[in-house]
CSV table of C-alpha atoms in Angstrom, one decimal:
chain,number,residue,atom,x,y,z
J,225,MET,CA,75.5,101.9,110.8
J,226,ALA,CA,76.5,98.6,109.2
J,227,THR,CA,78.8,97.9,112.1
J,228,SER,CA,77.4,97.1,115.5
J,229,HIS,CA,78.0,100.1,117.6
J,230,VAL,CA,79.5,99.1,120.9
J,231,ASP,CA,81.0,102.0,122.7
J,232,VAL,CA,84.8,102.2,123.2
J,233,PRO,CA,85.4,101.7,126.9
J,234,GLY,CA,87.1,104.5,128.8
J,235,GLU,CA,86.6,107.9,130.4
J,236,PRO,CA,86.0,111.1,128.3
J,237,THR,CA,89.1,113.0,127.4
J,238,GLU,CA,90.2,115.2,130.2
J,239,THR,CA,90.6,118.9,129.6
J,240,GLY,CA,94.3,119.0,130.3
J,241,THR,CA,94.9,116.2,127.8
J,242,ALA,CA,92.8,117.8,125.2
J,243,LEU,CA,94.6,121.1,125.6
J,244,LEU,CA,98.0,119.5,125.3
J,245,GLU,CA,96.9,117.8,122.1
J,246,THR,CA,95.6,121.0,120.7
J,247,ALA,CA,99.0,122.4,121.3
J,248,THR,CA,100.9,119.5,119.9
J,249,GLY,CA,98.5,119.4,117.0
J,250,THR,CA,99.5,123.0,116.2
J,251,ILE,CA,103.3,122.8,116.9
J,252,GLN,CA,104.3,119.5,115.4
J,253,GLY,CA,104.6,118.5,111.8
J,254,PHE,CA,102.1,116.0,110.3
J,255,GLN,CA,103.4,115.5,106.8
J,256,PRO,CA,102.6,111.8,106.3
J,257,ILE,CA,99.0,112.6,107.4
J,258,ASN,CA,98.8,115.7,105.3
J,259,ASN,CA,99.5,113.5,102.3
J,260,ILE,CA,96.0,111.9,102.8
J,261,HIS,CA,93.7,113.6,100.4
J,262,GLN,CA,90.9,111.3,99.6
J,263,HIS,CA,88.0,109.6,101.3
J,264,LEU,CA,86.6,106.4,99.7
J,265,CYS,CA,83.8,104.3,101.0
J,266,ALA,CA,83.6,100.6,100.2
J,267,PHE,CA,82.8,97.2,101.7
J,268,HIS,CA,85.1,94.5,102.9
J,269,PHE,CA,84.4,91.0,104.2
J,270,TYR,CA,86.6,88.6,106.1
J,271,ALA,CA,88.7,86.3,103.9
J,272,HIS,CA,87.4,83.3,105.8
J,273,ASP,CA,83.8,84.6,106.1
J,274,MET,CA,81.9,86.5,103.5
J,275,THR,CA,78.9,86.8,105.8
J,276,ARG,CA,80.7,89.2,108.0
J,277,GLN,CA,80.7,92.5,106.0
J,278,VAL,CA,82.1,95.8,107.0
J,279,GLU,CA,81.5,99.3,105.8
J,280,ALA,CA,85.0,100.6,105.3
J,281,HIS,CA,86.0,104.3,105.1
J,282,HIS,CA,89.3,104.6,103.4
J,283,PHE,CA,91.5,107.7,103.9
J,284,CYS,CA,94.1,107.5,101.1
J,285,GLY,CA,97.3,109.1,100.0
J,286,HIS,CA,99.5,108.5,97.0
J,287,LEU,CA,103.0,107.3,97.6
J,288,ASN,CA,103.4,107.7,93.8
J,289,GLU,CA,101.2,107.3,90.8
J,290,ASP,CA,101.1,103.5,91.2
J,291,VAL,CA,100.9,103.0,94.9
J,292,ARG,CA,98.4,104.3,97.5
J,293,GLN,CA,98.1,103.7,101.1
J,294,CYS,CA,94.9,104.1,103.1
J,295,LEU,CA,93.9,104.2,106.8
J,296,ILE,CA,90.5,102.4,107.2
J,297,TYR,CA,88.0,103.7,109.7
J,298,ASP,CA,84.6,102.4,110.6
J,299,SER,CA,82.9,105.7,109.9
J,300,PRO,CA,83.7,109.1,108.5
J,301,ASN,CA,83.2,110.8,111.8
J,302,LYS,CA,85.5,112.4,114.4
J,303,ASP,CA,85.0,109.5,116.8
J,304,ALA,CA,85.7,106.8,114.1
J,305,ARG,CA,87.7,103.8,115.0
J,306,LEU,CA,90.9,103.1,113.1
J,307,ILE,CA,90.2,99.5,112.1
J,308,GLY,CA,92.6,98.7,109.3
J,309,ILE,CA,94.9,99.5,106.5
J,310,GLU,CA,94.7,99.1,102.7
J,311,TYR,CA,97.4,99.3,100.1
J,312,ILE,CA,96.5,99.8,96.5
J,313,VAL,CA,98.8,99.1,93.5
J,314,VAL,CA,98.4,99.2,89.8
J,315,GLU,CA,98.3,96.0,87.8
J,316,SER,CA,101.9,96.0,86.6
J,317,LEU,CA,103.1,96.1,90.2
J,318,PHE,CA,100.6,93.4,91.3
J,319,LEU,CA,102.0,91.1,88.6
J,320,THR,CA,105.5,91.4,90.2
J,321,LEU,CA,104.3,90.1,93.5
J,322,PRO,CA,105.4,86.5,94.5
J,323,ASP,CA,102.7,83.9,93.8
J,324,ASP,CA,102.4,83.4,97.6
J,325,GLU,CA,101.6,87.0,98.1
J,326,LYS,CA,99.0,87.5,95.3
J,327,PRO,CA,96.2,85.7,97.1
J,328,LEU,CA,96.3,88.3,99.9
J,329,TRP,CA,95.3,90.9,97.4
J,330,HIS,CA,91.9,91.5,95.9
J,331,SER,CA,90.7,93.1,92.6
J,332,HIS,CA,88.7,96.3,92.5
J,333,GLU,CA,87.0,95.9,89.1
J,334,PHE,CA,83.6,94.7,90.4
J,335,GLU,CA,83.1,97.0,93.3
J,336,VAL,CA,84.1,100.0,91.2
J,337,LYS,CA,82.0,99.1,88.1
J,338,GLY,CA,79.2,97.9,90.4
J,339,GLY,CA,79.0,101.4,92.0
J,340,TYR,CA,79.7,100.1,95.5
J,341,LEU,CA,83.0,102.0,95.9
J,342,PHE,CA,82.5,105.7,96.0
J,343,MET,CA,83.9,109.0,97.2
J,344,PRO,CA,81.4,110.7,99.5
J,345,GLY,CA,80.9,114.3,98.6
J,346,VAL,CA,82.6,114.2,95.3
J,347,PRO,CA,80.6,114.8,92.1
J,348,GLY,CA,80.3,111.7,89.9
J,349,MET,CA,82.2,113.2,87.0
J,350,VAL,CA,85.2,114.0,89.2
J,351,GLU,CA,85.0,110.8,91.0
J,352,ARG,CA,85.0,108.8,87.8
J,353,GLN,CA,88.3,110.3,86.7
J,354,ASP,CA,90.0,108.6,89.6
J,355,LEU,CA,87.8,105.5,89.5
J,356,LYS,CA,88.9,104.8,86.0
J,357,GLN,CA,92.3,104.1,87.5
J,358,VAL,CA,91.2,102.4,90.7
J,359,CYS,CA,89.1,100.0,88.6
J,360,LYS,CA,92.4,98.4,87.3
J,361,THR,CA,94.1,98.2,90.6
J,362,TYR,CA,94.5,95.5,93.3
J,363,GLY,CA,94.3,96.1,97.0
J,364,LYS,CA,95.6,94.4,100.2
J,365,VAL,CA,93.4,95.0,103.3
J,366,ILE,CA,94.2,94.0,106.8
J,367,HIS,CA,91.8,94.8,109.6
J,368,PHE,CA,92.8,94.9,113.3
J,369,TRP,CA,89.6,95.8,115.1
J,370,GLN,CA,86.6,93.5,114.6
J,371,ASP,CA,84.0,95.9,115.8
J,372,ASP,CA,81.5,94.3,113.5
J,373,ARG,CA,81.3,91.5,116.0
J,374,GLY,CA,81.0,94.0,118.9
J,375,ASP,CA,84.7,94.0,120.0
J,376,PRO,CA,85.0,97.1,122.3
J,377,LEU,CA,88.7,97.1,121.7
J,378,PRO,CA,91.0,95.8,118.9
J,379,LEU,CA,91.2,92.2,120.1
J,380,GLY,CA,92.8,89.2,118.5
J,381,ILE,CA,95.1,89.0,115.5
J,382,PRO,CA,95.0,90.8,112.2
J,383,GLN,CA,92.4,89.7,109.6
J,384,ILE,CA,93.0,89.6,105.9
J,385,MET,CA,89.9,91.0,104.2
J,386,MET,CA,88.4,90.6,100.7
J,387,ALA,CA,86.2,92.8,98.5
J,388,LEU,CA,83.1,92.3,96.4
J,389,THR,CA,83.8,90.4,93.2
J,390,ARG,CA,80.3,89.6,91.9
J,391,PRO,CA,76.6,90.5,92.3
J,392,GLY,CA,74.8,88.9,95.2
J,393,GLN,CA,77.6,89.1,97.7
J,394,LEU,CA,76.8,92.4,99.3
J,395,ASP,CA,74.1,92.1,102.0
J,396,GLU,CA,71.1,94.1,100.9
J,397,ASN,CA,70.4,95.8,104.2
J,398,ILE,CA,74.0,97.0,104.5
J,399,ALA,CA,73.8,98.3,100.9
J,400,LYS,CA,70.5,100.2,101.5
J,401,ASP,CA,71.7,101.7,104.7
J,402,VAL,CA,74.9,103.1,103.1
J,403,GLU,CA,73.0,104.4,100.1
J,404,LYS,CA,70.5,106.2,102.3
J,405,ARG,CA,73.1,107.7,104.7
J,406,PHE,CA,75.3,109.0,101.9
J,407,GLY,CA,72.6,109.8,99.4
J,408,VAL,CA,74.0,107.6,96.7
J,409,SER,CA,72.5,105.0,94.4
J,410,PHE,CA,74.7,102.1,93.5
J,411,GLU,CA,72.5,101.3,90.5
J,412,GLU,CA,72.8,104.8,89.1
J,413,GLN,CA,76.6,104.7,89.6
J,414,ARG,CA,76.7,101.4,87.8
J,415,GLU,CA,75.0,103.0,84.8
J,416,GLN,CA,77.4,105.9,84.7
J,417,ARG,CA,80.5,103.6,85.1
J,418,LYS,CA,79.7,101.3,82.2
J,419,ASP,CA,82.8,102.5,80.2
J,420,LEU,CA,85.3,101.7,83.0
J,421,THR,CA,87.5,98.7,82.5
J,422,GLY,CA,89.3,96.4,84.8
J,423,PRO,CA,92.9,95.1,84.7
J,424,ASP,CA,94.3,94.9,81.2
J,425,HIS,CA,95.3,91.3,81.7
J,426,GLY,CA,92.0,90.3,83.3
J,427,ILE,CA,91.7,89.5,87.0
J,428,HIS,CA,94.6,87.4,88.0
J,429,PRO,CA,93.5,83.9,89.1
J,430,LEU,CA,95.7,84.1,92.2
J,431,ALA,CA,94.1,87.3,93.4
J,432,ASN,CA,91.1,87.3,95.7
J,433,ALA,CA,92.4,84.5,98.0
J,434,ALA,CA,93.2,82.4,94.9
J,435,GLY,CA,89.5,81.9,94.7
J,436,ARG,CA,89.2,80.1,98.0
J,437,GLY,CA,89.7,81.9,101.3
J,438,LEU,CA,92.4,82.8,103.9
J,439,LYS,CA,92.7,82.9,107.6
J,440,THR,CA,95.4,84.1,110.0
J,441,GLU,CA,96.9,82.2,112.9
J,442,LEU,CA,99.2,83.2,115.7
J,443,ARG,CA,102.3,81.1,116.4
J,444,GLU,CA,104.8,81.2,119.2
J,445,VAL,CA,108.4,81.3,118.1
J,446,ASP,CA,111.7,81.0,119.9
J,447,ILE,CA,113.4,84.3,120.2
J,448,PRO,CA,116.9,84.1,118.7
J,449,PRO,CA,119.4,84.3,121.6
J,450,ALA,CA,121.3,87.5,122.2
J,451,THR,CA,124.2,87.5,119.7
J,452,SER,CA,126.9,90.1,119.3
J,453,MET,CA,124.6,93.0,119.9
J,454,PRO,CA,126.5,95.9,121.5
J,455,ARG,CA,125.9,95.9,125.2
J,456,VAL,CA,126.1,99.6,125.4
J,457,PHE,CA,122.9,101.1,124.7
J,458,VAL,CA,119.8,102.6,125.8
Z,116,MET,CA,101.1,80.9,102.2
Z,117,ALA,CA,102.7,83.8,104.1
Z,118,SER,CA,104.3,84.2,107.5
Z,119,SER,CA,105.4,87.4,109.3
Z,120,ASP,CA,108.7,85.7,110.1
Z,121,GLU,CA,109.5,84.5,106.6
Z,122,LYS,CA,111.2,86.5,104.0
Z,123,PRO,CA,109.0,86.8,100.9
Z,124,GLY,CA,109.9,84.9,97.7
Z,125,PRO,CA,112.3,86.6,95.3
Z,126,THR,CA,110.8,89.2,92.9
Z,127,PRO,CA,111.9,92.5,91.7
Z,128,VAL,CA,109.6,93.9,94.4
Z,129,ALA,CA,111.2,92.3,97.3
Z,130,THR,CA,114.8,93.2,96.5
Z,131,GLY,CA,116.4,96.6,96.6
Z,132,ASP,CA,118.1,98.6,99.2
Z,133,LYS,CA,115.7,101.4,99.0
Z,134,PRO,CA,112.2,100.7,100.3
Z,135,THR,CA,110.7,103.4,98.1
Z,136,PRO,CA,107.8,101.7,96.4
Z,137,PRO,CA,108.3,101.1,92.7
Z,138,GLY,CA,106.1,103.1,90.5
Z,139,GLU,CA,105.8,106.2,88.5
Z,140,PRO,CA,105.9,109.6,90.1
Z,141,THR,CA,102.5,111.0,90.9
Z,142,THR,CA,101.1,112.7,87.8
Z,143,LEU,CA,99.8,116.2,87.8
Z,144,SER,CA,96.3,115.0,87.0
Z,145,SER,CA,96.3,112.8,90.1
Z,146,LYS,CA,97.5,115.6,92.2
Z,147,ILE,CA,94.7,117.8,90.9
Z,148,LEU,CA,92.1,115.2,91.5
Z,149,ASP,CA,93.4,114.7,95.0
Z,150,LYS,CA,93.4,118.4,95.7
Z,151,GLY,CA,89.9,118.7,94.3
Z,152,ALA,CA,88.6,115.8,96.4
Z,153,GLY,CA,90.5,117.1,99.4
Z,154,MET,CA,88.5,120.4,99.1
Z,155,MET,CA,85.2,118.6,98.9
Z,156,GLN,CA,85.7,116.1,101.6
Z,157,SER,CA,86.2,116.7,105.2
Z,158,LEU,CA,88.5,113.8,106.2
Z,159,GLU,CA,87.4,114.1,109.8
Z,160,PRO,CA,89.0,111.0,111.4
Z,161,VAL,CA,92.4,112.0,110.0
Z,162,LYS,CA,92.2,115.4,111.6
Z,163,GLU,CA,92.0,113.7,115.0
Z,164,MET,CA,95.6,112.7,114.9
Z,165,LYS,CA,97.1,115.5,117.0
Z,166,GLN,CA,100.4,114.1,118.2
Z,167,HIS,CA,103.6,112.9,116.5
Z,168,VAL,CA,105.7,110.5,118.5
Z,169,CYS,CA,109.1,109.2,117.3
Z,170,THR,CA,110.2,106.0,119.0
Z,171,PHE,CA,111.5,102.5,118.4
Z,172,ALA,CA,110.0,99.0,118.1
Z,173,LEU,CA,111.3,95.5,117.8
Z,174,TYR,CA,109.8,92.6,115.8
Z,175,ALA,CA,108.1,90.1,118.0
Z,176,HIS,CA,109.6,87.2,116.1
Z,177,ASP,CA,113.1,88.7,116.0
Z,178,LEU,CA,114.2,91.3,118.5
Z,179,SER,CA,117.4,92.0,116.7
Z,180,ARG,CA,115.3,93.7,114.0
Z,181,GLN,CA,114.6,97.1,115.3
Z,182,ILE,CA,113.0,100.1,113.6
Z,183,GLU,CA,112.5,103.8,114.2
Z,184,THR,CA,108.8,104.5,114.1
Z,185,HIS,CA,106.7,107.6,113.6
Z,186,HIS,CA,103.4,107.4,115.3
Z,187,TYR,CA,100.6,109.8,114.4
Z,188,VAL,CA,98.4,109.5,117.4
Z,189,GLY,CA,94.6,110.1,117.7
Z,190,ARG,CA,92.7,109.9,120.9
Z,191,LEU,CA,89.3,108.1,121.2
Z,192,ASN,CA,89.0,108.9,124.9
Z,193,GLN,CA,91.1,109.3,128.0
Z,194,ASP,CA,91.9,105.6,128.0
Z,195,VAL,CA,92.3,104.6,124.3
Z,196,LEU,CA,94.5,106.0,121.5
Z,197,GLN,CA,95.0,104.8,118.0
Z,198,CYS,CA,98.1,105.5,115.9
Z,199,ALA,CA,98.9,105.4,112.2
Z,200,VAL,CA,102.6,104.3,112.2
Z,201,TYR,CA,105.0,105.4,109.5
Z,202,ASP,CA,108.7,104.8,108.8
Z,203,SER,CA,109.6,108.5,108.7
Z,204,ASP,CA,108.1,111.9,109.1
Z,205,ILE,CA,108.2,113.0,105.5
Z,206,ARG,CA,105.3,113.4,103.2
Z,207,LYS,CA,106.0,110.2,101.3
Z,208,ALA,CA,106.6,108.2,104.4
Z,209,ASN,CA,105.5,104.5,104.1
Z,210,LEU,CA,102.5,103.6,106.2
Z,211,ILE,CA,104.0,100.6,108.1
Z,212,GLY,CA,101.3,99.7,110.6
Z,213,VAL,CA,98.9,100.6,113.3
Z,214,GLU,CA,99.3,100.8,117.1
Z,215,TYR,CA,96.6,100.9,119.7
Z,216,ILE,CA,97.4,102.3,123.2
Z,217,ILE,CA,95.2,101.7,126.3
Z,218,SER,CA,95.3,102.6,130.0
Z,219,PRO,CA,96.2,100.1,132.6
Z,220,LYS,CA,92.6,100.0,133.8
Z,221,LEU,CA,91.5,98.7,130.4
Z,222,TYR,CA,94.5,96.4,130.0
Z,223,GLU,CA,93.4,94.6,133.1
Z,224,THR,CA,90.0,93.8,131.6
Z,225,LEU,CA,91.6,91.9,128.7
Z,226,PRO,CA,91.6,88.1,128.6
Z,227,GLU,CA,95.0,86.6,129.4
Z,228,GLU,CA,95.6,85.4,125.8
Z,229,GLU,CA,95.0,88.9,124.6
Z,230,GLN,CA,97.3,90.5,127.1
Z,231,LYS,CA,100.2,88.6,125.8
Z,232,LEU,CA,100.1,90.6,122.5
Z,233,TRP,CA,100.5,93.9,124.3
Z,234,HIS,CA,103.7,95.7,125.4
Z,235,SER,CA,104.4,98.2,128.2
Z,236,HIS,CA,105.6,101.7,127.6
Z,237,ALA,CA,107.3,102.6,130.8
Z,238,TYR,CA,110.9,101.9,129.8
Z,239,GLU,CA,110.5,103.3,126.3
Z,240,ILE,CA,109.4,106.6,127.9
Z,241,LYS,CA,111.6,106.8,130.9
Z,242,SER,CA,114.7,105.9,128.8
Z,243,GLY,CA,114.0,108.9,126.5
Z,244,LEU,CA,113.5,106.7,123.4
Z,245,TRP,CA,109.9,108.0,123.0
Z,246,VAL,CA,109.9,111.6,122.0
Z,247,ASN,CA,107.4,114.2,120.7
Z,248,PRO,CA,109.5,116.0,118.1
Z,249,GLY,CA,109.2,119.7,118.4
Z,250,VAL,CA,107.3,119.8,121.7
Z,251,PRO,CA,109.0,121.5,124.7
Z,252,GLN,CA,109.7,119.2,127.5
Z,253,MET,CA,107.6,121.2,129.9
Z,254,LEU,CA,104.6,120.8,127.8
Z,255,GLU,CA,104.9,117.1,127.2
Z,256,LYS,CA,105.9,116.0,130.8
Z,257,PRO,CA,102.5,115.7,132.4
Z,258,GLU,CA,101.2,113.5,129.6
Z,259,LEU,CA,104.3,111.4,129.7
Z,260,GLU,CA,103.4,110.3,133.2
Z,261,ASN,CA,100.1,109.0,131.9
Z,262,MET,CA,101.6,107.4,128.8
Z,263,ALA,CA,104.3,105.7,130.8
Z,264,CYS,CA,101.5,103.5,132.4
Z,265,THR,CA,99.9,102.5,129.2
Z,266,TYR,CA,100.1,99.4,127.1
Z,267,GLY,CA,100.4,99.1,123.3
Z,268,LYS,CA,99.5,96.6,120.6
Z,269,PHE,CA,101.4,97.3,117.4
Z,270,TRP,CA,100.9,95.4,114.1
Z,271,CYS,CA,103.4,96.1,111.3
Z,272,THR,CA,102.1,95.6,107.8
Z,273,TRP,CA,105.2,96.6,105.8
Z,274,GLN,CA,108.6,95.3,106.7
Z,275,VAL,CA,110.5,98.1,105.2
Z,276,ASP,CA,113.7,97.3,107.1
Z,277,ARG,CA,114.2,94.0,105.3
Z,278,GLY,CA,114.1,95.8,102.0
Z,279,ASP,CA,110.5,95.1,101.0
Z,280,ARG,CA,109.6,97.7,98.4
Z,281,LEU,CA,105.9,96.9,98.7
Z,282,PRO,CA,104.0,95.6,101.8
Z,283,LEU,CA,104.5,91.9,101.5
Z,284,GLY,CA,103.6,88.9,103.7
Z,285,ALA,CA,101.6,88.5,106.8
Z,286,PRO,CA,101.3,91.4,109.4
Z,287,ALA,CA,103.9,91.2,112.2
Z,288,LEU,CA,103.5,91.8,115.9
Z,289,MET,CA,105.9,94.3,117.3
Z,290,PHE,CA,107.3,94.7,120.8
Z,291,SER,CA,108.6,97.7,122.7
Z,292,PRO,CA,112.2,98.2,123.9
Z,293,GLN,CA,112.8,96.8,127.3
Z,294,PRO,CA,115.7,97.1,129.8
Z,295,VAL,CA,116.9,93.6,129.2
Z,296,ASN,CA,119.8,93.0,126.8
Z,297,ARG,CA,117.9,91.8,123.8
Z,298,GLY,CA,115.3,94.5,124.3
Z,299,ARG,CA,117.7,97.4,124.1
Z,300,VAL,CA,117.8,99.5,121.0
Z,301,ARG,CA,121.0,99.6,119.0
Z,302,PRO,CA,123.0,102.8,119.7
Z,303,ASP,CA,123.5,103.7,116.0
Z,304,LEU,CA,119.7,103.8,115.5
Z,305,VAL,CA,119.3,106.1,118.5
Z,306,GLN,CA,122.1,108.3,117.4
Z,307,ARG,CA,120.8,108.7,113.9
Z,308,ARG,CA,117.4,109.7,115.3
Z,309,ASP,CA,118.9,112.1,117.8
Z,310,GLU,CA,121.0,113.8,115.1
Z,311,LYS,CA,118.0,114.3,112.9
Z,312,TYR,CA,116.0,116.0,115.6
Z,313,LYS,CA,119.0,117.6,117.4
Z,314,ILE,CA,118.0,116.0,120.7
Z,315,SER,CA,119.8,113.8,123.2
Z,316,THR,CA,118.0,110.7,124.3
Z,317,GLU,CA,120.3,110.5,127.3
Z,318,GLU,CA,119.4,114.0,128.4
Z,319,LEU,CA,115.8,113.2,128.0
Z,320,ARG,CA,116.3,110.1,130.2
Z,321,GLU,CA,117.8,112.3,132.9
Z,322,SER,CA,114.9,114.7,132.7
Z,323,ARG,CA,112.4,111.9,133.1
Z,324,VAL,CA,114.0,110.3,136.1
Z,325,ASP,CA,111.2,111.5,138.3
Z,326,ILE,CA,108.5,109.9,136.2
Z,327,GLN,CA,107.0,107.3,138.4
Z,328,GLU,CA,107.9,103.7,137.5
Z,329,PRO,CA,104.5,102.0,137.1
Z,330,GLU,CA,104.0,98.4,138.1
Z,331,ILE,CA,103.9,96.4,134.8
Z,332,HIS,CA,101.4,93.7,134.4
Z,333,PRO,CA,103.0,90.3,134.4
Z,334,ASN,CA,101.3,89.3,131.1
Z,335,ALA,CA,102.7,92.2,129.1
Z,336,ASP,CA,106.1,92.0,127.2
Z,337,TYR,CA,105.6,88.3,126.9
Z,338,TRP,CA,109.1,87.5,125.6
Z,339,VAL,CA,110.8,88.9,128.6
Z,340,LYS,CA,109.7,86.1,130.9
Z,341,HIS,CA,109.1,83.4,128.3
Z,342,ASN,CA,111.9,83.8,125.7
Z,343,LYS,CA,109.2,83.4,123.1
Z,344,GLY,CA,107.8,85.8,120.6
Z,345,PHE,CA,105.0,85.6,118.1
Z,346,ALA,CA,104.6,85.3,114.3
Z,347,VAL,CA,101.4,85.4,112.2
Z,348,ASP,CA,100.7,83.0,109.4
Z,349,VAL,CA,98.3,83.4,106.6
Z,350,LYS,CA,96.9,80.1,105.4
Z,351,PRO,CA,94.4,79.0,102.8
Z,352,ALA,CA,91.0,78.3,104.3
Z,353,ASP,CA,87.5,77.7,103.1
Z,354,MET,CA,85.5,80.9,103.1
Z,355,LYS,CA,82.0,80.8,104.5
Z,356,ARG,CA,79.9,82.1,101.7
Z,357,LEU,CA,76.5,83.6,101.0
Z,358,ALA,CA,77.1,83.8,97.3
Z,359,PRO,CA,79.7,82.4,94.8
Z,360,PHE,CA,83.3,83.7,95.1
Z,361,PRO,CA,85.3,85.1,93.5
């Protein structure tokens, strides 16, 4: 795996717990989760450090034609860690974002045309129908669990992530490893995706960390004093 | 550039009383593509979410901002859970964040600076605020005893309650309700939730009286002792590169 596999600490799930969850899993409703219909694999790197690259398994659902939301895991397996979230919007919505917001989003054109973003298990022809659209979108990725640096638990503060924007950025070992494990060839994909096009207005200069980089910081704040909140309550 | 405690700049996207994201309705062809992909892909990690919890959370930079949350909980092992958090339980609910839940044993292994970012669950559970919609009390009770001892770390990525129609700004830390004035959930929020699920938080509280009150670690629920919360800032920085960017 591209990420360093440190085990998550803790005891194996107890039988009673597992039984209860089988029951709740059957009785309860899971509509928002049932809206997730697609698995996409791509690569992210930290917005302050391109050398730290992460294989990111996205599980995505459409909120509408123009907006998707994805849960990001570190693998496609049952025991995968939930490491982040991505939101994907079409170009017209991206353009409505405040200028302060745009740098937190990244373009998808290169990773789609480059063949690096793919849908495991889906035949190329079907995949390409959707990728035609994804190619023109922008994404906002936030990661919470830095297991690429061996964190056994989600430590620290959220990290804004970026995506591939040109050749030479993706670590070759990571690339080969993913190609082998999923039986894909990025080069072949590239050939077949030649007719895909990126955003109609070109990649916005403020996207992709405004061409520089981003970092997050934690700040302590004073909590506003209790005001006229009702005292009755739970 | 962006801070979790600042309202985003004015744009058509940030205004609006309905947080429904702007955009066209999903087309038939997208639905067909999705269905097709869904049949060919196994989506294993997502199937691991086996519990739906409805509860409430407070922004760590402003406790007066309180939201009803829907956690879809997946278990990694007996001590670690991971939750996709939504703003409602409908199919087109907005994905508003992620919460991680760990046992007290693991919480104690965290460095002090890390512990400050986590909140306790005891009050949330004993007060009846935390519910598993649709699950009979008898079934959920034994697990609630365990959950009541756990600690959570919740990052919110979409501040829907301030009217954001898309996920704007820096991610925000969230805290749990606490039995201290500013930590209490507004009655109207609880009432609306109760009406939706035809439950009574008050009755649940009474039924949970015998759940043991765990000892809460002094570093959890940071604001209670220190009157300070947390905000996250996103700032421009130089990216360490191994190739030109962008």
